[in-house]
Amino acid sequence: MPPPTRFFRITLLRSAIGLPARSTGVLKALGLHRRLKTVYHPVTPDVAGQVFAVKELVDVQEVDRALSDREMKELRQPDSGFYVERRAGTKEAVEEAA
Amino acid sequence: MLSRNVKRALLDTRWPMPPTFLLPWAASLTTVSHATEANPIPLPPNAGRHISRKPIKELPNPFSPPVPSSTGPPSAPQPSAIASPPALSSSVRDLLPVLEAQTPHYITAHLYDRPYLLTQGDTVRLPFFMKGVEPGDVLRLNRATVLGSREYTLKAAAAAPALKSPAHSSTTVIDPVTGDLGSRSTGIPELGVTGLGGTSVAPHFVPHIAKDERLFVCRAVVMGVESEPLRVKEKTKRRQRKIKKVKSKHRYTILRIKELRVRGVEEIDGGVED
């Protein structure tokens, strides 16, 4: 079976608290155990049916590639916003001080 | 009665704008449509005209080291060949000299996740210990959302809408700096996203607004490290005599803004590295 080329990116936006146990079970099957958790699943009829069962709770987007947890974490990290232009004690710094 | 007159005067749009000191500070940040404003002459301070500017785009790689200018001609092919920076839009072209002419400038620079409102000569005690730097190091701050003077403000692009994913296609944000589509933001998952001509946004990805590093120069010197007084917190548990004492003594890096200036259009066009 070839590797899937399209993925659903599914994010749980609303919790299933207070909903029938079936909704909770579907979310668990999808791997969504807390709000704002994002999972990637291949685009298949099975997954589409699962998404459809909890469509009021999740956000879905079809994407080309599944991101790993590490990649998603990197995307969440803010940029440092600076870089070290010149180290103290280098030749240029000494020249400027002189 | 007097106050009513003042209020009416403030509300009356036929009047010229009230003097600057009457305006709330946020007025200088407001958004008059900038499409029609193209006055390259610096206005007097009491003119009270506020021009909002344009959103900005991030350079493809702000961390790329500056290309050393060798003995060759100044228009060496390396900088443009590696990543041709997007051209400035006409409104930036017109208004950047105005901003540049009015000193002093301020900047809202972002270090990691926090904004810092800075101007030249400021001493900043960062709320964290910056690793990997020593006193005397010169840092170059290259991300900002606001760059302004007393009357003019250059603002970064608004964040892309961060709600639910669009149903059919991806979101595209117009970037007024370059005037083209497809504004980028590093917080957006670009690698795995469908390339339907734009950038799509997941609700939990916070876009980090970045300003074009070409437009300004902001240098900070690491002054040293400051330490807070030792704090001792007593942690107790019930029905137990032991008292745990937690000590904390944090260190904070101190920066001084050595240089803050707005770069000129010619400088940007020429690709001058500074």
PDB file of C-alpha atoms in Angstrom, chain A residues 6 9 11 13 36 38 40 55-56 58-67 71-72 75-89 93 96, chain B residues 62-63 110-113 130 132-133 135-143 164-166 187-189 191-194 200-205 208 213 219 258:
ATOM      1  CA  ARG A   6      -2.944  13.765   1.437  1.00  0.00           C
ATOM      2  CA  ARG A   9      -5.060  18.123   9.755  1.00  0.00           C
ATOM      3  CA  THR A  11      -7.561  20.160  15.531  1.00  0.00           C
ATOM      4  CA  LEU A  13     -11.417  23.205  19.138  1.00  0.00           C
ATOM      5  CA  LEU A  36      -6.122  22.408  20.519  1.00  0.00           C
ATOM      6  CA  THR A  38      -3.642  18.577  16.347  1.00  0.00           C
ATOM      7  CA  TYR A  40      -2.776  14.222  11.043  1.00  0.00           C
ATOM      8  CA  LYS A  55     -17.496  17.947  12.851  1.00  0.00           C
ATOM      9  CA  GLU A  56     -18.892  20.448  15.327  1.00  0.00           C
ATOM     10  CA  VAL A  58     -12.883  20.078  15.223  1.00  0.00           C
ATOM     11  CA  ASP A  59     -11.183  22.161  12.620  1.00  0.00           C
ATOM     12  CA  VAL A  60     -10.134  20.279   9.516  1.00  0.00           C
ATOM     13  CA  GLN A  61      -7.789  21.168   6.714  1.00  0.00           C
ATOM     14  CA  GLU A  62      -6.445  19.005   3.964  1.00  0.00           C
ATOM     15  CA  VAL A  63      -2.687  19.220   3.695  1.00  0.00           C
ATOM     16  CA  ASP A  64       0.091  17.633   1.712  1.00  0.00           C
ATOM     17  CA  ARG A  65       2.224  16.376   4.516  1.00  0.00           C
ATOM     18  CA  ALA A  66       1.842  15.319   8.095  1.00  0.00           C
ATOM     19  CA  LEU A  67       3.975  17.333  10.447  1.00  0.00           C
ATOM     20  CA  GLU A  71       7.964  20.231  13.663  1.00  0.00           C
ATOM     21  CA  MET A  72       4.744  21.575  15.079  1.00  0.00           C
ATOM     22  CA  LEU A  75       6.454  26.297  14.420  1.00  0.00           C
ATOM     23  CA  ARG A  76       5.037  27.439  17.714  1.00  0.00           C
ATOM     24  CA  GLN A  77       8.327  28.762  19.020  1.00  0.00           C
ATOM     25  CA  PRO A  78       8.848  32.464  18.629  1.00  0.00           C
ATOM     26  CA  ASP A  79      11.868  33.724  16.807  1.00  0.00           C
ATOM     27  CA  SER A  80      14.626  35.051  19.023  1.00  0.00           C
ATOM     28  CA  GLY A  81      14.512  38.450  17.357  1.00  0.00           C
ATOM     29  CA  PHE A  82      18.212  39.120  17.495  1.00  0.00           C
ATOM     30  CA  TYR A  83      21.558  37.815  16.474  1.00  0.00           C
ATOM     31  CA  VAL A  84      25.005  38.514  17.810  1.00  0.00           C
ATOM     32  CA  GLU A  85      26.582  40.851  15.381  1.00  0.00           C
ATOM     33  CA  ARG A  86      29.930  41.190  17.076  1.00  0.00           C
ATOM     34  CA  ARG A  87      31.490  39.377  19.949  1.00  0.00           C
ATOM     35  CA  ALA A  88      33.250  41.238  22.702  1.00  0.00           C
ATOM     36  CA  GLY A  89      37.004  41.058  22.458  1.00  0.00           C
ATOM     37  CA  ALA A  93      35.422  45.570  18.842  1.00  0.00           C
ATOM     38  CA  GLU A  96      36.244  50.619  17.840  1.00  0.00           C
TER      39      GLU A  96
ATOM     40  CA  PRO B  62      17.250  37.457   8.451  1.00  0.00           C
ATOM     41  CA  PHE B  63      20.032  35.407   9.899  1.00  0.00           C
ATOM     42  CA  HIS B 110      10.392  41.635  19.714  1.00  0.00           C
ATOM     43  CA  LEU B 111      12.762  39.389  21.579  1.00  0.00           C
ATOM     44  CA  TYR B 112      11.361  35.904  21.677  1.00  0.00           C
ATOM     45  CA  ASP B 113       7.713  36.317  22.566  1.00  0.00           C
ATOM     46  CA  MET B 130      20.109  35.716  27.799  1.00  0.00           C
ATOM     47  CA  GLY B 132      25.234  32.720  24.863  1.00  0.00           C
ATOM     48  CA  VAL B 133      26.101  36.388  25.141  1.00  0.00           C
ATOM     49  CA  PRO B 135      29.066  41.796  28.258  1.00  0.00           C
ATOM     50  CA  GLY B 136      30.301  43.814  25.350  1.00  0.00           C
ATOM     51  CA  ASP B 137      28.611  41.791  22.673  1.00  0.00           C
ATOM     52  CA  VAL B 138      26.745  43.754  20.074  1.00  0.00           C
ATOM     53  CA  LEU B 139      23.326  42.384  19.245  1.00  0.00           C
ATOM     54  CA  ARG B 140      21.357  43.262  16.216  1.00  0.00           C
ATOM     55  CA  LEU B 141      17.615  43.337  16.807  1.00  0.00           C
ATOM     56  CA  ASN B 142      15.878  42.381  13.636  1.00  0.00           C
ATOM     57  CA  ARG B 143      12.231  41.827  14.446  1.00  0.00           C
ATOM     58  CA  LYS B 164     -10.885  28.320  11.794  1.00  0.00           C
ATOM     59  CA  SER B 165      -9.334  27.066   8.662  1.00  0.00           C
ATOM     60  CA  PRO B 166     -11.006  28.281   5.530  1.00  0.00           C
ATOM     61  CA  GLY B 187       4.408  30.988  12.763  1.00  0.00           C
ATOM     62  CA  ILE B 188       2.411  29.564   9.960  1.00  0.00           C
ATOM     63  CA  PRO B 189       2.995  25.992   8.964  1.00  0.00           C
ATOM     64  CA  LEU B 191       5.884  23.197   4.834  1.00  0.00           C
ATOM     65  CA  GLY B 192       2.966  20.877   5.120  1.00  0.00           C
ATOM     66  CA  VAL B 193       0.286  23.149   3.894  1.00  0.00           C
ATOM     67  CA  THR B 194      -1.361  22.935   0.569  1.00  0.00           C
ATOM     68  CA  SER B 200      -3.256  28.787   5.469  1.00  0.00           C
ATOM     69  CA  VAL B 201      -3.529  29.271   9.154  1.00  0.00           C
ATOM     70  CA  ALA B 202      -4.272  26.817  11.848  1.00  0.00           C
ATOM     71  CA  PRO B 203      -6.056  28.222  14.855  1.00  0.00           C
ATOM     72  CA  HIS B 204      -3.344  27.425  17.308  1.00  0.00           C
ATOM     73  CA  PHE B 205      -0.462  28.818  15.350  1.00  0.00           C
ATOM     74  CA  HIS B 208       4.783  36.319  14.623  1.00  0.00           C
ATOM     75  CA  GLU B 213      15.170  44.121   8.557  1.00  0.00           C
ATOM     76  CA  ARG B 219      21.929  47.606  17.723  1.00  0.00           C
ATOM     77  CA  LYS B 258      23.318  51.757  21.070  1.00  0.00           C
TER      78      LYS B 258
END
